[in-house]
XYZ file of N, CA and C in Angstrom:
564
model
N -45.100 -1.593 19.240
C -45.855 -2.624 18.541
C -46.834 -1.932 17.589
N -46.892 -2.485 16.185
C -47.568 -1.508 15.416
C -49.074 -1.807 15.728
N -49.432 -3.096 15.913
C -51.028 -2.679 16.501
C -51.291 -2.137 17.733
N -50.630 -1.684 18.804
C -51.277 -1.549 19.380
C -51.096 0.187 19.178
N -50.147 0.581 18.010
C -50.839 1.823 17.759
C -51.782 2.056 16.837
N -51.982 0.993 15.816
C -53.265 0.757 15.409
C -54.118 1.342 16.255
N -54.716 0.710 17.433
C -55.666 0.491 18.068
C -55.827 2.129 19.086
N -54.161 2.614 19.014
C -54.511 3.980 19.521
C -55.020 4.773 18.913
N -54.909 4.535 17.303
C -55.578 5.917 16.159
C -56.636 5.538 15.901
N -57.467 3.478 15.800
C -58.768 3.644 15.380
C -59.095 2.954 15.895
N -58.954 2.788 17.304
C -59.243 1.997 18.577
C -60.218 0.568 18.358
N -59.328 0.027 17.567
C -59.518 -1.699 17.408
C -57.603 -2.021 17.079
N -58.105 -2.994 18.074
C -56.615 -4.059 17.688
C -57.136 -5.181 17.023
N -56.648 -5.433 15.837
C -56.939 -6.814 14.875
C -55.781 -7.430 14.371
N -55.065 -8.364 14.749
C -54.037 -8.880 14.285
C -54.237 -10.729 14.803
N -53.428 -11.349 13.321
C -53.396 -12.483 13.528
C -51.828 -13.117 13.395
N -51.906 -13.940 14.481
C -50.005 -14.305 14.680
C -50.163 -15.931 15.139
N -48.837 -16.272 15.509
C -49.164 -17.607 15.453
C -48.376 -17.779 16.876
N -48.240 -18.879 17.589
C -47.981 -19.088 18.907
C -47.434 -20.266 19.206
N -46.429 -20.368 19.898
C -45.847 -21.962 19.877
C -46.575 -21.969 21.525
N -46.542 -22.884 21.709
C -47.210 -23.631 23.301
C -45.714 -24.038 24.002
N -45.939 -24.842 25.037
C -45.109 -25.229 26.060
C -44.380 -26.598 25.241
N -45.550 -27.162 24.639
C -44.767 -28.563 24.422
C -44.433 -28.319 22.508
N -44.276 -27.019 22.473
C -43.625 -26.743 20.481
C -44.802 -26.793 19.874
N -46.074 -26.728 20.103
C -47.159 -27.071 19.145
C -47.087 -25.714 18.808
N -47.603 -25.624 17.402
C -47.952 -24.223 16.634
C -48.983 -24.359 16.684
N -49.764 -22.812 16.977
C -51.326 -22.356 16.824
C -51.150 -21.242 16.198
N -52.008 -21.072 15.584
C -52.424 -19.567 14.981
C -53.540 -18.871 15.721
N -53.443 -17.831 15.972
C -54.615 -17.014 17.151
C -55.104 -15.794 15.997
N -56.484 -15.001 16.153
C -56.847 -14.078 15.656
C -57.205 -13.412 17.172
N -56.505 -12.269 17.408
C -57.130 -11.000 18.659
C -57.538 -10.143 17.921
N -58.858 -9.940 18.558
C -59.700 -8.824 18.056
C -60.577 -8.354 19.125
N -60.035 -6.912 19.266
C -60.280 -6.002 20.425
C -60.316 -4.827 20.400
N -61.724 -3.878 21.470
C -60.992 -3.048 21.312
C -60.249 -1.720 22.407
N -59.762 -0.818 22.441
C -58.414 -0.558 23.054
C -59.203 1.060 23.945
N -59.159 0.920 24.856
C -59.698 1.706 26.222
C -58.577 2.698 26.183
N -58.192 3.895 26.121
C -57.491 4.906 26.077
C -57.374 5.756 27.964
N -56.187 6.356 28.585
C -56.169 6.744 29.717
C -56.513 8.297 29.213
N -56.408 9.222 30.468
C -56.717 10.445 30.075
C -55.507 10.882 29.136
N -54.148 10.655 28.956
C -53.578 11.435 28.620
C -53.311 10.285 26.855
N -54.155 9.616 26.531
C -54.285 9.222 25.763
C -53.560 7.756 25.192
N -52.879 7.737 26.101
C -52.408 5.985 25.638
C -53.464 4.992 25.802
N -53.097 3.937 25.420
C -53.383 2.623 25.353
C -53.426 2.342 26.665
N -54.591 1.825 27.364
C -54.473 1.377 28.968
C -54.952 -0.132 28.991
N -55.826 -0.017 28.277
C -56.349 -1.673 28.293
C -57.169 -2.253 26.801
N -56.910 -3.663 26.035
C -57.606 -4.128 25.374
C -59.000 -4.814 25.938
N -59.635 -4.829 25.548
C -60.873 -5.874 25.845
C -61.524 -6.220 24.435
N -61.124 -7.691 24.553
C -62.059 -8.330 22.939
C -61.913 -10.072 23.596
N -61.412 -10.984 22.807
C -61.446 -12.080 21.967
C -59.724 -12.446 21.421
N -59.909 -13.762 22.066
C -58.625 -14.142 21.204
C -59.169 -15.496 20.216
N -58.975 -15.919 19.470
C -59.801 -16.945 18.764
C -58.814 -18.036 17.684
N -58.891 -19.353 18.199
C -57.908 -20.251 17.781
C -58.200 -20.678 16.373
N -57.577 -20.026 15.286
C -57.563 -20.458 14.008
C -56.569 -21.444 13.341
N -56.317 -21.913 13.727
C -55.082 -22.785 13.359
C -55.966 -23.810 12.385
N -56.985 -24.376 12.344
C -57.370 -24.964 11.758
C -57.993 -24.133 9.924
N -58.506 -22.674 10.131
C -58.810 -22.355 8.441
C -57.304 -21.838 8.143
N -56.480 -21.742 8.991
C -55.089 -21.888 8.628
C -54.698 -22.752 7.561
N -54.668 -23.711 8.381
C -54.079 -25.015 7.395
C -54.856 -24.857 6.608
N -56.383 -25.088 6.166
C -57.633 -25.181 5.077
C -56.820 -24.321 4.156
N -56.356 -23.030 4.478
C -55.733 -21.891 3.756
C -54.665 -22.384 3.234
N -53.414 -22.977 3.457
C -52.572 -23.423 3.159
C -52.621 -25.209 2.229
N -53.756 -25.985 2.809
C -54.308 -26.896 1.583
C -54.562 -26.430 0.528
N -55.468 -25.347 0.716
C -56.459 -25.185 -0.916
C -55.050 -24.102 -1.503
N -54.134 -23.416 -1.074
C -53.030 -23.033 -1.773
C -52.472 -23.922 -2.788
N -51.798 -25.401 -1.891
C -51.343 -26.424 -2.403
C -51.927 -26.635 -3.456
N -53.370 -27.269 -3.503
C -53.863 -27.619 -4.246
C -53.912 -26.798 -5.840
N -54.344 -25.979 -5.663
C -54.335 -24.329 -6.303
C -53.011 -24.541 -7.058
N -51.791 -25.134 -6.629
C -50.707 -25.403 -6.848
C -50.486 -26.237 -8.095
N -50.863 -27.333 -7.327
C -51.099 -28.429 -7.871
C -51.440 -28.595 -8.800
N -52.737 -28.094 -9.196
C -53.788 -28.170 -10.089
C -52.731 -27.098 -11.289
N -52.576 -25.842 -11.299
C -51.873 -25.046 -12.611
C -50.528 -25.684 -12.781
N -49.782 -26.649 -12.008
C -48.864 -27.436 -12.294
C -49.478 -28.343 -13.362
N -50.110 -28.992 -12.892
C -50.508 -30.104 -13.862
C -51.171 -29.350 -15.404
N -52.023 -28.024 -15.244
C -52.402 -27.487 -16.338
C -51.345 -27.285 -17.529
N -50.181 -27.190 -16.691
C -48.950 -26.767 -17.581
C -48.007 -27.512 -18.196
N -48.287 -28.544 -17.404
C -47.314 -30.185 -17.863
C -47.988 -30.573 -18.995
N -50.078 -30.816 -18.903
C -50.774 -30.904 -19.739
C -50.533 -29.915 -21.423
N -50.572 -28.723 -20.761
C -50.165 -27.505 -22.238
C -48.612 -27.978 -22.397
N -47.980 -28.243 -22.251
C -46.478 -28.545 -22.709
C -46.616 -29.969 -23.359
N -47.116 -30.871 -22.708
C -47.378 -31.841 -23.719
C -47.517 -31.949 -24.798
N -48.864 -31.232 -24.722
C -49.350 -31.222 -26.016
C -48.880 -30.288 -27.221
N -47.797 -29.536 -26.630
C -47.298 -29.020 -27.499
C -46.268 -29.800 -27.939
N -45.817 -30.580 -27.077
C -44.517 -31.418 -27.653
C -45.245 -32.240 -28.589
N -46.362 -32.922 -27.953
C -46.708 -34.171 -29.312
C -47.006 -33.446 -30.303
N -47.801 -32.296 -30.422
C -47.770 -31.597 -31.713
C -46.965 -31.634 -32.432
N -46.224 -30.978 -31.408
C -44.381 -30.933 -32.788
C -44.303 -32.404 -33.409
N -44.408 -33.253 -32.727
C -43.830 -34.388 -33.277
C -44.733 -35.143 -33.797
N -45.992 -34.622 -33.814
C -46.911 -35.190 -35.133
C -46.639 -34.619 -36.615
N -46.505 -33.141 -35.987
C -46.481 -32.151 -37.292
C -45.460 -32.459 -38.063
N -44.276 -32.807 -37.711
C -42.773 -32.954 -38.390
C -43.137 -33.876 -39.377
N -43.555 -35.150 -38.928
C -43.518 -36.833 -39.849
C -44.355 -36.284 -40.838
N -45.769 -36.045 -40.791
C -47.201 -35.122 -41.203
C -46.493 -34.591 -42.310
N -46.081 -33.383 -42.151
C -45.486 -32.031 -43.004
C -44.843 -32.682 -43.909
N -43.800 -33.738 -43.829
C -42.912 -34.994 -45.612
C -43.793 -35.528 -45.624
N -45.022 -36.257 -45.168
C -45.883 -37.235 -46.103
C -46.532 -35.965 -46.704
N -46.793 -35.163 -46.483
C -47.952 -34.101 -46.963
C -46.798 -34.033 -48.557
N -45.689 -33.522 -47.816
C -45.015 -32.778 -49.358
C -44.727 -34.169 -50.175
N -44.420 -34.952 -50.149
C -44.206 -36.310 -50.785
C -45.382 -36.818 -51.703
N -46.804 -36.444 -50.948
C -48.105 -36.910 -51.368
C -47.953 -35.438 -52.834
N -47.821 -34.305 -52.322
C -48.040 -33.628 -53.291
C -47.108 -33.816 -54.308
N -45.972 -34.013 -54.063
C -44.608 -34.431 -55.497
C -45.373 -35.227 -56.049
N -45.952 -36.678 -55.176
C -46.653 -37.688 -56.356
C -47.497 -37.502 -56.795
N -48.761 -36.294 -56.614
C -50.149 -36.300 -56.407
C -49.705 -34.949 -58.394
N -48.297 -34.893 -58.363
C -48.391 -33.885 -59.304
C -47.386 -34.177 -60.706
N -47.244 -35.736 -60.519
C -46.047 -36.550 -61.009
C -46.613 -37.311 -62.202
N -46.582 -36.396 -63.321
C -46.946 -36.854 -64.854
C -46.440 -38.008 -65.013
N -45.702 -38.597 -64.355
C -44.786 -40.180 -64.923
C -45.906 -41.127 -64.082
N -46.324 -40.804 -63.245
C -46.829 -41.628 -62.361
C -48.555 -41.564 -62.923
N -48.995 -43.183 -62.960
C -50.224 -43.445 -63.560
C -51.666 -42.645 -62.711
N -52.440 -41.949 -63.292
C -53.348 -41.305 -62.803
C -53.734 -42.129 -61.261
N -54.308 -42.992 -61.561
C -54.705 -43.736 -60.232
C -54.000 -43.694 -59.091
N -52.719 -43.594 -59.243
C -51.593 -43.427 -58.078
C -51.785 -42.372 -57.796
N -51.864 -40.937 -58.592
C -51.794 -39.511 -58.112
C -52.980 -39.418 -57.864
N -54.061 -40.183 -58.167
C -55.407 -39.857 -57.144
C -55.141 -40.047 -55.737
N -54.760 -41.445 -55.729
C -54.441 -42.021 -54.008
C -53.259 -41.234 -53.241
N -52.281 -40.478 -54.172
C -51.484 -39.668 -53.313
C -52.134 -37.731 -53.114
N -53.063 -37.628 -54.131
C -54.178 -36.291 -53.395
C -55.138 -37.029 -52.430
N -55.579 -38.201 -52.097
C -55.986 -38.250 -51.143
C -55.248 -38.706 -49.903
N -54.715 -39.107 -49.865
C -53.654 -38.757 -48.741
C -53.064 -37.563 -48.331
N -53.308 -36.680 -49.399
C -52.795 -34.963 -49.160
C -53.940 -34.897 -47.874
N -55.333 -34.891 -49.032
C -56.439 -34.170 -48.260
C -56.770 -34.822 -47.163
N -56.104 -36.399 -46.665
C -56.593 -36.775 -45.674
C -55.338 -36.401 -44.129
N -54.387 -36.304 -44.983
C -53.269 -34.997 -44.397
C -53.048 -34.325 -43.836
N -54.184 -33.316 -44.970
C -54.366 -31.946 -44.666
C -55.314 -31.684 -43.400
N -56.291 -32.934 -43.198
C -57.583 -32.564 -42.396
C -56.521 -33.193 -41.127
N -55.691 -34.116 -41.108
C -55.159 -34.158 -39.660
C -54.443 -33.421 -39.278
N -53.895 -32.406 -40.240
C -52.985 -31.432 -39.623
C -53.815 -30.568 -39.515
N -54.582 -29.997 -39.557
C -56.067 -29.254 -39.087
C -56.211 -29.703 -37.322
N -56.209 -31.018 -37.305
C -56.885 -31.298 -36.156
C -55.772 -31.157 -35.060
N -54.638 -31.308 -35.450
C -53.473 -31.207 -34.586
C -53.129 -29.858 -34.261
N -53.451 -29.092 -35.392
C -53.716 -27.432 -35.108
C -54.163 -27.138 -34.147
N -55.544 -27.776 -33.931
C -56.569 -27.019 -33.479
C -56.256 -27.991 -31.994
N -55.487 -28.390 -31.647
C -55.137 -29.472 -30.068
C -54.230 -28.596 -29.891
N -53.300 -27.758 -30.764
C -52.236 -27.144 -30.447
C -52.221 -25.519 -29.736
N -53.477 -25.227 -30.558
C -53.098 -23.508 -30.803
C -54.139 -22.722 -28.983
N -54.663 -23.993 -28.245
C -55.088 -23.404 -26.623
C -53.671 -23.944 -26.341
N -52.648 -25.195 -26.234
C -51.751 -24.843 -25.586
C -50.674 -23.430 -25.257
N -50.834 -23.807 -26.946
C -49.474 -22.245 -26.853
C -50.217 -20.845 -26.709
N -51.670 -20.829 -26.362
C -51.712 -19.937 -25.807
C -51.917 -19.468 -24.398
N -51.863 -20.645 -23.660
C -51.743 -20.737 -21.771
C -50.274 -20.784 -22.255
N -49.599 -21.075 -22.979
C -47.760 -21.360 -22.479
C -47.118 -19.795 -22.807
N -48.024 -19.001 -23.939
C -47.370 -17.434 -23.841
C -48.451 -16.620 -22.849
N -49.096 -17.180 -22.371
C -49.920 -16.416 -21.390
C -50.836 -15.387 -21.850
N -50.912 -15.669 -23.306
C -52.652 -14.730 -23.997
C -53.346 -15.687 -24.894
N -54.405 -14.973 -24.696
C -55.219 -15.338 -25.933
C -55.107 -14.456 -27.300
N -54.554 -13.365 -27.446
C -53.952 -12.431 -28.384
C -52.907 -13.130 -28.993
N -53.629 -14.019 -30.299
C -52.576 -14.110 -31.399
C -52.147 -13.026 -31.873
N -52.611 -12.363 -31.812
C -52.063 -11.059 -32.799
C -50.325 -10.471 -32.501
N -50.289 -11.141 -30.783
C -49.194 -10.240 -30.661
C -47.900 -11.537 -31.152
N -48.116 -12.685 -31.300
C -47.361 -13.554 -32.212
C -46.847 -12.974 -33.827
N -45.686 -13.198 -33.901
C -44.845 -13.210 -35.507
C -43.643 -14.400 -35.738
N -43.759 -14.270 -36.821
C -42.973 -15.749 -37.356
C -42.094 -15.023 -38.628
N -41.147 -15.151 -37.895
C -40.315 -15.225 -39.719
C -39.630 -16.219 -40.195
N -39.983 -16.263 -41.349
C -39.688 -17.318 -41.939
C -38.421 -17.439 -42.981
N -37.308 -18.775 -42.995
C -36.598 -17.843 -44.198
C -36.921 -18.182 -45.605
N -36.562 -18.171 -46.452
C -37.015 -17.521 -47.956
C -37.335 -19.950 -48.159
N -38.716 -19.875 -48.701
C -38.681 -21.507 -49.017
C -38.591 -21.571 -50.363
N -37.919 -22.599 -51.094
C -38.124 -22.928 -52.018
C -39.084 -24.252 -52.001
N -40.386 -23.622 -52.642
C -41.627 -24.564 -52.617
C -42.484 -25.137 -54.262
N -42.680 -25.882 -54.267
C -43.590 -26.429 -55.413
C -44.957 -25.453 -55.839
N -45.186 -25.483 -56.857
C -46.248 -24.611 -57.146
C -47.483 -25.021 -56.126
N -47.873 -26.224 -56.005
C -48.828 -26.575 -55.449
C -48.375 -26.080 -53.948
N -47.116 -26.369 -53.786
C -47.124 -26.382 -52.026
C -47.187 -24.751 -51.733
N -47.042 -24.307 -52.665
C -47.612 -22.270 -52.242
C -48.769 -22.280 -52.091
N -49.690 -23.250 -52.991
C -51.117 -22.837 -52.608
C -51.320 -23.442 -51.374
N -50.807 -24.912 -50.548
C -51.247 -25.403 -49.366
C -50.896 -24.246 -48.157
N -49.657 -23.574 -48.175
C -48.808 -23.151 -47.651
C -50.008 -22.043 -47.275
N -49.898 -21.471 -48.014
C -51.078 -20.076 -48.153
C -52.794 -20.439 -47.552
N -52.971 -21.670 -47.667
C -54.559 -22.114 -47.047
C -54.304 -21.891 -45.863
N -53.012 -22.573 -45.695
C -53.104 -22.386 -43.879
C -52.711 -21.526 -43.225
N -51.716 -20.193 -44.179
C -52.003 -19.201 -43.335
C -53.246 -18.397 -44.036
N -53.755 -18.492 -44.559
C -55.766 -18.354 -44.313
C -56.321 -18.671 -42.780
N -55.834 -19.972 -43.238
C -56.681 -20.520 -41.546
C -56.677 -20.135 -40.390
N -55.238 -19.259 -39.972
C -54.155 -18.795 -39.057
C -54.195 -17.324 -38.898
N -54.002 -17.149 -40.396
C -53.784 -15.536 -40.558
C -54.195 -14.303 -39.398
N -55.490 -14.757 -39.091
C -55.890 -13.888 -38.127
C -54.942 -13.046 -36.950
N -54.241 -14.654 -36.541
C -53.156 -14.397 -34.990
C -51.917 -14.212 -36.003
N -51.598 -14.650 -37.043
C -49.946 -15.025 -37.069
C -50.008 -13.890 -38.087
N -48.806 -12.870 -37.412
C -48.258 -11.930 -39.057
C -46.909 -12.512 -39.566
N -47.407 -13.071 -40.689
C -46.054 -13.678 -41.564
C -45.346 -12.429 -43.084
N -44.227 -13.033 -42.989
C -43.498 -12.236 -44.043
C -42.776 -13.609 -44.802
N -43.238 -14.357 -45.832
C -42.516 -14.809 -46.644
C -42.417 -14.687 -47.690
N -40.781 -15.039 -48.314
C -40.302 -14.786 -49.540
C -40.488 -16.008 -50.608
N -41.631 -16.416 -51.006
C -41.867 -17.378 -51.948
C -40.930 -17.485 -53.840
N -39.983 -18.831 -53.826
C -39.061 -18.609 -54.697
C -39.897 -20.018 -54.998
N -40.333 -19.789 -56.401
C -41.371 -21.584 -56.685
C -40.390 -21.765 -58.305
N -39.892 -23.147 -57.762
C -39.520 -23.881 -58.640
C -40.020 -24.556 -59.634
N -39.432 -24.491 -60.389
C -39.839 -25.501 -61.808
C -40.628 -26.565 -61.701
């Protein structure tokens, strides 16, 4: 038994085990003792304490659960919100580019391309805010706070003059965590 050679090299026996009874009940016991040696050096007798823990047992095995529980739900929460992100950002991202086609559309009467730059900029500030709901999920879902070690490649866009400059604000905004490589081809 390995404690009770424990108890021959540093003469304490400390071990905790668990115990079924007569009628199947489980207990958990802590013995803690310590171990009387004969002349020729064995183990002759314990003397300590046996002590019924079965109860910070379970406590131990609740607050596990819970413990459980709780980074379950943290993670359902961070996945969420990454999903609604996505699916704010998608609809978001064509009104944004749509607002800018009209917001830059010589046929179209000034007053209209005012109301479609403000819809850019009112746009632009919700995709800001959806950013900023987004960018603690995905970083509990890759398990850092080190954007840095994030990269994105992107493939080559064909974008509007204006939409290089939006394109470019926000990796301003970003830049810090995200290393991007794009090939900007701006159309007529």
């Amino acid at each position: 038994n390995k404690s009770v050679r424990r108890a021959a090299t540093t003469g304490v026996h400390d071990v905790m085990h668990r115990i079924v009874r007569p009628g199947g009940e489980v207990r958990y016991v802590h013995e803690l003792a310590r171990s009387q040696t004969g002349a020729d050096g064995q183990v002759t007798r314990l003397a300590g304490t046996v002590q019924d823990v079965t109860e910070l047992k379970q406590a131990e095995h609740a607050m596990l659960q819970a413990k459980e529980a709780a980074e379950a739900a943290s993670r359902a929460k961070s996945e969420f919100l990454a999903s609604m992100s996505h699916e704010l950002r998608t609809p978001l991202n064509s009104i944004l580019g749509f607002a800018q086609l009209f917001g830059m559309d010589a046929c179209l009467p000034e007053k209209t391309r005012d109301h479609a730059r403000e819809i850019e900029r009112a746009g632009q500030h919700l995709l800001s805010l959806v950013n900023d709901l987004i960018m603690p999920s995905v970083s509990y879902l890759i398990g850092s706070s080190d954007f840095k070690s994030l990269s994105l490649a992107l493939r080559p866009a064909f974008i509007v003059p204006d939409g290089k400059e939006t394109l470019q604000a926000l990796l301003l905004n970003y830049g810090s965590f995200i290393q991007t490589i794009i090939d900007f081809t701006i159309i007529a």
